[in-house]
PDB file of C-alpha atoms in Angstrom:
ATOM      1  CA  MET A 209      92.370  81.772  71.369  1.00  0.00           C
ATOM      2  CA  LYS A 210      93.085  85.170  69.837  1.00  0.00           C
ATOM      3  CA  ALA A 211      95.538  85.913  72.637  1.00  0.00           C
ATOM      4  CA  CYS A 212      97.135  82.502  72.021  1.00  0.00           C
ATOM      5  CA  VAL A 213      97.916  83.034  68.329  1.00  0.00           C
ATOM      6  CA  PRO A 214     101.582  84.117  68.870  1.00  0.00           C
ATOM      7  CA  THR A 215     102.099  81.109  71.150  1.00  0.00           C
ATOM      8  CA  MET A 216     100.480  78.778  68.618  1.00  0.00           C
ATOM      9  CA  LEU A 217     102.783  80.050  65.875  1.00  0.00           C
ATOM     10  CA  GLY A 218     105.780  79.453  68.113  1.00  0.00           C
ATOM     11  CA  TYR A 219     104.553  75.987  69.075  1.00  0.00           C
ATOM     12  CA  LEU A 220     104.234  74.979  65.438  1.00  0.00           C
ATOM     13  CA  GLY A 221     107.969  75.431  65.013  1.00  0.00           C
ATOM     14  CA  ILE A 222     109.106  74.171  68.418  1.00  0.00           C
ATOM     15  CA  GLY A 223     106.681  71.248  68.446  1.00  0.00           C
ATOM     16  CA  PHE A 224     107.737  70.219  64.944  1.00  0.00           C
ATOM     17  CA  ALA A 225     111.379  70.308  66.021  1.00  0.00           C
ATOM     18  CA  ALA A 226     110.554  68.238  69.107  1.00  0.00           C
ATOM     19  CA  GLY A 227     108.751  65.653  66.983  1.00  0.00           C
ATOM     20  CA  VAL A 228     111.709  65.374  64.621  1.00  0.00           C
ATOM     21  CA  VAL A 229     114.142  64.945  67.515  1.00  0.00           C
ATOM     22  CA  GLU A 230     111.852  62.371  69.169  1.00  0.00           C
ATOM     23  CA  LYS A 231     111.661  60.409  65.936  1.00  0.00           C
ATOM     24  CA  GLY A 232     115.437  60.655  65.666  1.00  0.00           C
ATOM     25  CA  VAL A 233     115.963  58.850  68.982  1.00  0.00           C
ATOM     26  CA  GLY A 234     113.737  55.981  67.856  1.00  0.00           C
ATOM     27  CA  LEU A 235     110.310  56.822  69.284  1.00  0.00           C
ATOM     28  CA  SER A 236     107.254  55.596  67.396  1.00  0.00           C
ATOM     29  CA  LEU A 237     104.403  57.905  66.373  1.00  0.00           C
ATOM     30  CA  LEU A 238     102.277  56.507  69.216  1.00  0.00           C
ATOM     31  CA  GLU A 239     105.052  57.209  71.717  1.00  0.00           C
ATOM     32  CA  ILE A 240     105.473  60.748  70.324  1.00  0.00           C
ATOM     33  CA  LEU A 241     101.709  61.289  70.662  1.00  0.00           C
ATOM     34  CA  LEU A 242     101.675  60.050  74.252  1.00  0.00           C
ATOM     35  CA  LEU A 243     104.760  62.097  75.129  1.00  0.00           C
ATOM     36  CA  SER A 244     103.180  65.305  73.837  1.00  0.00           C
ATOM     37  CA  LEU A 245      99.815  64.523  75.474  1.00  0.00           C
ATOM     38  CA  LEU A 246     101.095  63.437  78.898  1.00  0.00           C
ATOM     39  CA  VAL A 247     104.375  65.294  79.371  1.00  0.00           C
ATOM     40  CA  TYR A 248     103.483  68.424  77.378  1.00  0.00           C
ATOM     41  CA  ALA A 249     106.749  70.221  78.103  1.00  0.00           C
ATOM     42  CA  GLY A 250     109.160  71.389  75.448  1.00  0.00           C
ATOM     43  CA  SER A 251     112.206  71.423  77.701  1.00  0.00           C
ATOM     44  CA  GLY A 252     111.163  68.141  79.319  1.00  0.00           C
ATOM     45  CA  GLN A 253     110.660  66.392  75.989  1.00  0.00           C
ATOM     46  CA  PHE A 254     113.994  67.565  74.592  1.00  0.00           C
ATOM     47  CA  ILE A 255     115.677  66.394  77.809  1.00  0.00           C
ATOM     48  CA  ILE A 256     113.946  63.004  77.597  1.00  0.00           C
ATOM     49  CA  CYS A 257     115.248  62.596  74.048  1.00  0.00           C
ATOM     50  CA  GLY A 258     118.780  63.465  75.107  1.00  0.00           C
ATOM     51  CA  LEU A 259     118.691  61.005  78.020  1.00  0.00           C
ATOM     52  CA  LEU A 260     117.171  58.263  75.864  1.00  0.00           C
ATOM     53  CA  ALA A 261     119.962  58.775  73.354  1.00  0.00           C
ATOM     54  CA  ILE A 262     122.583  57.991  76.023  1.00  0.00           C
ATOM     55  CA  HIS A 263     120.479  55.106  77.418  1.00  0.00           C
ATOM     56  CA  ALA A 264     119.966  56.753  80.812  1.00  0.00           C
ATOM     57  CA  PRO A 265     117.920  54.776  83.372  1.00  0.00           C
ATOM     58  CA  ILE A 266     114.220  55.595  83.748  1.00  0.00           C
ATOM     59  CA  SER A 267     114.739  56.864  87.300  1.00  0.00           C
ATOM     60  CA  THR A 268     117.244  59.447  86.057  1.00  0.00           C
ATOM     61  CA  ILE A 269     114.872  60.611  83.329  1.00  0.00           C
ATOM     62  CA  ILE A 270     111.959  60.988  85.766  1.00  0.00           C
ATOM     63  CA  LEU A 271     114.021  62.879  88.366  1.00  0.00           C
ATOM     64  CA  THR A 272     115.622  65.196  85.808  1.00  0.00           C
ATOM     65  CA  VAL A 273     112.327  66.119  84.145  1.00  0.00           C
ATOM     66  CA  PHE A 274     110.703  66.643  87.549  1.00  0.00           C
ATOM     67  CA  LEU A 275     113.459  69.029  88.640  1.00  0.00           C
ATOM     68  CA  VAL A 276     113.412  70.982  85.381  1.00  0.00           C
ATOM     69  CA  ASN A 277     109.627  71.341  85.371  1.00  0.00           C
ATOM     70  CA  SER A 278     109.303  72.058  89.101  1.00  0.00           C
ATOM     71  CA  ARG A 279     109.390  75.745  88.132  1.00  0.00           C
ATOM     72  CA  HIS A 280     105.711  75.286  87.282  1.00  0.00           C
ATOM     73  CA  PHE A 281     104.985  75.174  91.011  1.00  0.00           C
ATOM     74  CA  LEU A 282     106.242  78.745  91.234  1.00  0.00           C
ATOM     75  CA  MET A 283     104.332  79.911  88.163  1.00  0.00           C
ATOM     76  CA  SER A 284     101.055  78.407  89.347  1.00  0.00           C
ATOM     77  CA  LEU A 285     101.460  79.828  92.845  1.00  0.00           C
ATOM     78  CA  SER A 286     102.068  83.320  91.500  1.00  0.00           C
ATOM     79  CA  VAL A 287      98.659  83.466  89.753  1.00  0.00           C
ATOM     80  CA  THR A 288      96.557  81.287  92.033  1.00  0.00           C
ATOM     81  CA  ASN A 289      94.940  84.283  93.782  1.00  0.00           C
ATOM     82  CA  TYR A 290      93.370  85.460  90.531  1.00  0.00           C
ATOM     83  CA  PHE A 291      91.385  82.227  90.168  1.00  0.00           C
ATOM     84  CA  LYS A 292      90.456  81.598  93.804  1.00  0.00           C
ATOM     85  CA  PRO A 293      86.761  82.420  93.280  1.00  0.00           C
ATOM     86  CA  TYR A 294      86.440  79.577  90.781  1.00  0.00           C
ATOM     87  CA  SER A 295      85.958  75.866  91.470  1.00  0.00           C
ATOM     88  CA  ILE A 296      88.782  73.460  92.273  1.00  0.00           C
ATOM     89  CA  LEU A 297      88.206  71.642  88.966  1.00  0.00           C
ATOM     90  CA  ASN A 298      88.692  74.881  87.052  1.00  0.00           C
ATOM     91  CA  ASN A 299      91.895  75.552  88.947  1.00  0.00           C
ATOM     92  CA  ILE A 300      93.191  72.024  88.330  1.00  0.00           C
ATOM     93  CA  GLY A 301      92.462  72.427  84.621  1.00  0.00           C
ATOM     94  CA  ILE A 302      94.308  75.734  84.479  1.00  0.00           C
ATOM     95  CA  GLY A 303      97.316  74.451  86.412  1.00  0.00           C
ATOM     96  CA  THR A 304      97.563  71.233  84.420  1.00  0.00           C
ATOM     97  CA  LEU A 305      97.942  72.971  81.061  1.00  0.00           C
ATOM     98  CA  LEU A 306      99.854  76.054  82.219  1.00  0.00           C
ATOM     99  CA  THR A 307     103.136  76.464  80.309  1.00  0.00           C
ATOM    100  CA  ASP A 308     105.877  79.082  80.228  1.00  0.00           C
ATOM    101  CA  GLU A 309     104.266  80.668  77.175  1.00  0.00           C
ATOM    102  CA  SER A 310     100.653  80.694  78.391  1.00  0.00           C
ATOM    103  CA  TYR A 311     101.937  82.004  81.723  1.00  0.00           C
ATOM    104  CA  GLY A 312     103.663  84.815  79.846  1.00  0.00           C
ATOM    105  CA  VAL A 313     100.445  85.713  78.014  1.00  0.00           C
ATOM    106  CA  LEU A 314      98.510  85.542  81.301  1.00  0.00           C
ATOM    107  CA  THR A 315     100.908  87.766  83.247  1.00  0.00           C
ATOM    108  CA  THR A 316     100.958  90.300  80.404  1.00  0.00           C
ATOM    109  CA  ALA A 317      97.158  90.430  80.469  1.00  0.00           C
ATOM    110  CA  LEU A 318      97.228  90.886  84.245  1.00  0.00           C
ATOM    111  CA  GLN A 319      99.750  93.722  83.968  1.00  0.00           C
ATOM    112  CA  GLU A 320      97.435  95.412  81.479  1.00  0.00           C
ATOM    113  CA  LYS A 321      94.591  94.930  84.003  1.00  0.00           C
ATOM    114  CA  ARG A 322      92.338  93.078  81.584  1.00  0.00           C
ATOM    115  CA  PRO A 323      89.277  91.352  83.084  1.00  0.00           C
ATOM    116  CA  LEU A 324      90.116  87.635  82.962  1.00  0.00           C
ATOM    117  CA  THR A 325      87.907  84.578  83.447  1.00  0.00           C
ATOM    118  CA  THR A 326      88.492  80.843  83.561  1.00  0.00           C
ATOM    119  CA  HIS A 327      86.877  80.600  80.104  1.00  0.00           C
ATOM    120  CA  TRP A 328      89.574  82.914  78.730  1.00  0.00           C
ATOM    121  CA  MET A 329      92.305  80.925  80.457  1.00  0.00           C
ATOM    122  CA  HIS A 330      90.966  77.567  79.279  1.00  0.00           C
ATOM    123  CA  GLY A 331      90.768  78.893  75.721  1.00  0.00           C
ATOM    124  CA  LEU A 332      94.370  80.033  75.941  1.00  0.00           C
ATOM    125  CA  ASN A 333      95.630  76.768  77.419  1.00  0.00           C
ATOM    126  CA  ILE A 334      93.665  74.341  75.253  1.00  0.00           C
ATOM    127  CA  ALA A 335      94.521  76.152  72.012  1.00  0.00           C
ATOM    128  CA  ALA A 336      98.221  75.967  72.888  1.00  0.00           C
ATOM    129  CA  TYR A 337      97.923  72.322  73.983  1.00  0.00           C
ATOM    130  CA  LEU A 338      96.247  71.109  70.792  1.00  0.00           C
ATOM    131  CA  THR A 339      98.721  73.045  68.647  1.00  0.00           C
ATOM    132  CA  TRP A 340     101.637  71.456  70.498  1.00  0.00           C
ATOM    133  CA  VAL A 341     100.302  67.930  70.042  1.00  0.00           C
ATOM    134  CA  LEU A 342      99.601  68.511  66.338  1.00  0.00           C
ATOM    135  CA  ALA A 343     103.076  69.970  65.770  1.00  0.00           C
ATOM    136  CA  ASN A 344     104.732  67.039  67.558  1.00  0.00           C
ATOM    137  CA  ILE A 345     102.900  64.491  65.425  1.00  0.00           C
ATOM    138  CA  THR A 346     103.723  66.403  62.240  1.00  0.00           C
ATOM    139  CA  GLY A 347     107.386  66.481  63.224  1.00  0.00           C
ATOM    140  CA  GLY A 348     107.285  62.762  63.953  1.00  0.00           C
ATOM    141  CA  LEU A 349     105.713  62.014  60.576  1.00  0.00           C
ATOM    142  CA  LEU A 350     108.310  64.014  58.662  1.00  0.00           C
ATOM    143  CA  GLY A 351     111.174  63.202  61.017  1.00  0.00           C
ATOM    144  CA  GLN A 352     112.009  60.029  59.132  1.00  0.00           C
ATOM    145  CA  PHE A 353     113.180  62.232  56.261  1.00  0.00           C
ATOM    146  CA  ILE A 354     115.518  64.224  58.541  1.00  0.00           C
ATOM    147  CA  PRO A 355     118.059  61.722  59.906  1.00  0.00           C
ATOM    148  CA  ASP A 356     120.202  64.363  61.658  1.00  0.00           C
ATOM    149  CA  PRO A 357     118.056  67.080  63.316  1.00  0.00           C
ATOM    150  CA  ASN A 358     121.120  68.790  64.827  1.00  0.00           C
ATOM    151  CA  ARG A 359     122.377  69.549  61.330  1.00  0.00           C
ATOM    152  CA  PHE A 360     119.477  71.960  60.838  1.00  0.00           C
ATOM    153  CA  GLY A 361     119.676  73.427  64.330  1.00  0.00           C
ATOM    154  CA  LEU A 362     116.348  71.917  65.402  1.00  0.00           C
ATOM    155  CA  ASP A 363     117.814  71.077  68.813  1.00  0.00           C
ATOM    156  CA  PHE A 364     118.259  74.831  69.353  1.00  0.00           C
ATOM    157  CA  ALA A 365     114.601  75.616  68.630  1.00  0.00           C
ATOM    158  CA  LEU A 366     113.509  75.706  72.281  1.00  0.00           C
ATOM    159  CA  THR A 367     116.375  77.992  73.269  1.00  0.00           C
ATOM    160  CA  ALA A 368     115.502  80.313  70.395  1.00  0.00           C
ATOM    161  CA  MET A 369     111.883  80.469  71.533  1.00  0.00           C
ATOM    162  CA  PHE A 370     112.865  81.462  75.078  1.00  0.00           C
ATOM    163  CA  LEU A 371     115.177  84.154  73.708  1.00  0.00           C
ATOM    164  CA  GLY A 372     112.229  85.507  71.747  1.00  0.00           C
ATOM    165  CA  LEU A 373     110.036  85.533  74.856  1.00  0.00           C
ATOM    166  CA  CYS A 374     112.786  87.334  76.715  1.00  0.00           C
ATOM    167  CA  LEU A 375     113.100  90.038  74.059  1.00  0.00           C
ATOM    168  CA  PHE A 376     109.351  90.692  74.153  1.00  0.00           C
ATOM    169  CA  GLN A 377     109.700  91.645  77.817  1.00  0.00           C
ATOM    170  CA  VAL A 378     112.384  94.276  77.141  1.00  0.00           C
ATOM    171  CA  GLU A 379     110.882  97.402  75.598  1.00  0.00           C
ATOM    172  CA  LEU A 380     113.120  99.586  73.472  1.00  0.00           C
ATOM    173  CA  PRO A 381     112.351 102.872  75.297  1.00  0.00           C
ATOM    174  CA  LEU A 382     114.219 103.039  78.586  1.00  0.00           C
ATOM    175  CA  LYS A 383     111.349 102.812  81.063  1.00  0.00           C
ATOM    176  CA  LYS A 384     111.159 101.669  84.664  1.00  0.00           C
ATOM    177  CA  ARG A 385     109.637  98.371  83.567  1.00  0.00           C
ATOM    178  CA  THR A 386     112.608  97.787  81.236  1.00  0.00           C
ATOM    179  CA  THR A 387     115.040  98.593  84.029  1.00  0.00           C
ATOM    180  CA  GLN A 388     113.334  96.095  86.319  1.00  0.00           C
ATOM    181  CA  THR A 389     113.319  93.437  83.591  1.00  0.00           C
ATOM    182  CA  LEU A 390     117.050  93.904  83.023  1.00  0.00           C
ATOM    183  CA  GLN A 391     117.702  93.688  86.777  1.00  0.00           C
ATOM    184  CA  VAL A 392     115.786  90.415  86.968  1.00  0.00           C
ATOM    185  CA  LEU A 393     117.559  88.997  83.913  1.00  0.00           C
ATOM    186  CA  MET A 394     120.986  89.942  85.261  1.00  0.00           C
ATOM    187  CA  SER A 395     120.269  88.393  88.656  1.00  0.00           C
ATOM    188  CA  VAL A 396     119.020  85.189  87.014  1.00  0.00           C
ATOM    189  CA  CYS A 397     122.034  84.930  84.685  1.00  0.00           C
ATOM    190  CA  ILE A 398     124.582  85.572  87.449  1.00  0.00           C
ATOM    191  CA  THR A 399     122.891  83.120  89.833  1.00  0.00           C
ATOM    192  CA  LEU A 400     122.690  80.470  87.119  1.00  0.00           C
ATOM    193  CA  ILE A 401     126.392  80.804  86.239  1.00  0.00           C
ATOM    194  CA  VAL A 402     127.489  80.683  89.883  1.00  0.00           C
ATOM    195  CA  PHE A 403     125.327  77.736  90.945  1.00  0.00           C
ATOM    196  CA  MET A 404     126.120  75.641  87.867  1.00  0.00           C
ATOM    197  CA  ARG A 405     129.720  75.530  89.125  1.00  0.00           C
ATOM    198  CA  PHE A 406     128.655  73.794  92.331  1.00  0.00           C
ATOM    199  CA  THR A 407     125.321  72.075  91.627  1.00  0.00           C
ATOM    200  CA  SER A 408     123.476  70.361  88.811  1.00  0.00           C
ATOM    201  CA  ALA A 409     121.919  72.414  86.003  1.00  0.00           C
ATOM    202  CA  GLU A 410     118.400  71.526  87.207  1.00  0.00           C
ATOM    203  CA  ILE A 411     118.997  72.841  90.749  1.00  0.00           C
ATOM    204  CA  ALA A 412     120.737  75.934  89.357  1.00  0.00           C
ATOM    205  CA  VAL A 413     117.662  76.738  87.239  1.00  0.00           C
ATOM    206  CA  ILE A 414     115.347  76.471  90.259  1.00  0.00           C
ATOM    207  CA  VAL A 415     117.573  78.656  92.463  1.00  0.00           C
ATOM    208  CA  ALA A 416     118.003  81.222  89.675  1.00  0.00           C
ATOM    209  CA  THR A 417     114.216  81.333  89.231  1.00  0.00           C
ATOM    210  CA  LEU A 418     113.692  81.987  92.943  1.00  0.00           C
ATOM    211  CA  ILE A 419     116.347  84.726  92.971  1.00  0.00           C
ATOM    212  CA  GLY A 420     114.768  86.324  89.901  1.00  0.00           C
ATOM    213  CA  CYS A 421     111.344  86.284  91.605  1.00  0.00           C
ATOM    214  CA  LEU A 422     112.861  87.882  94.714  1.00  0.00           C
ATOM    215  CA  VAL A 423     114.560  90.643  92.728  1.00  0.00           C
ATOM    216  CA  GLY A 424     111.368  91.278  90.750  1.00  0.00           C
ATOM    217  CA  THR A 425     109.316  91.525  93.964  1.00  0.00           C
ATOM    218  CA  VAL A 426     111.797  93.852  95.684  1.00  0.00           C
ATOM    219  CA  THR A 427     112.019  96.231  92.704  1.00  0.00           C
ATOM    220  CA  HIS A 428     108.287  96.164  91.965  1.00  0.00           C
ATOM    221  CA  ASP A 429     107.514  99.104  94.269  1.00  0.00           C
ATOM    222  CA  ASP A 430     109.724 101.351  92.149  1.00  0.00           C
ATOM    223  CA  GLN A 431     107.353 100.991  89.141  1.00  0.00           C
TER     224      GLN A 431
END
């Protein structure tokens, strides 16, 4: 939970913004609660709100959210070896609640060679999960007093959070790790721009993620 504090602080803001936006598209408090409990994905929930606002069919919403969140397959696969000694139920629990932010905390801990256990990982995941649900409900409760969330930039909250996560990975001193991070970021950005000209945004994100992983793996030996 101590390692999760920065994530929890971020989730309070992002989750509140998500709740306000969800209330703005006409969802009830029960629906907001279920969305945060069952979907538990900032990008997915913002996308759902946008598609609901334009009255998109359910099949489109399901497919879009699946494509956007399919990056979690890659994240889970990249850390699965560290939890192989533990039971399948422990691994299911970890994978179910793994998010971009908890994955970032986990990979940072692994880079620092800290001894990690499933208890540590469950504490990280559950603390983030409960914070997200609470923030969503709070946003839904107060959302009725904010008729136009876009006016306050709340729709940009998720993007701002990812920019913050990105900056944390780039250290000010010019080190090899910083050079590798910049190489990965550049490859992801270029791939994303190129593929968005020919494919959907969801497919472009997946391809850019794979290219970024490849570049990171290839340059890892130079560390």
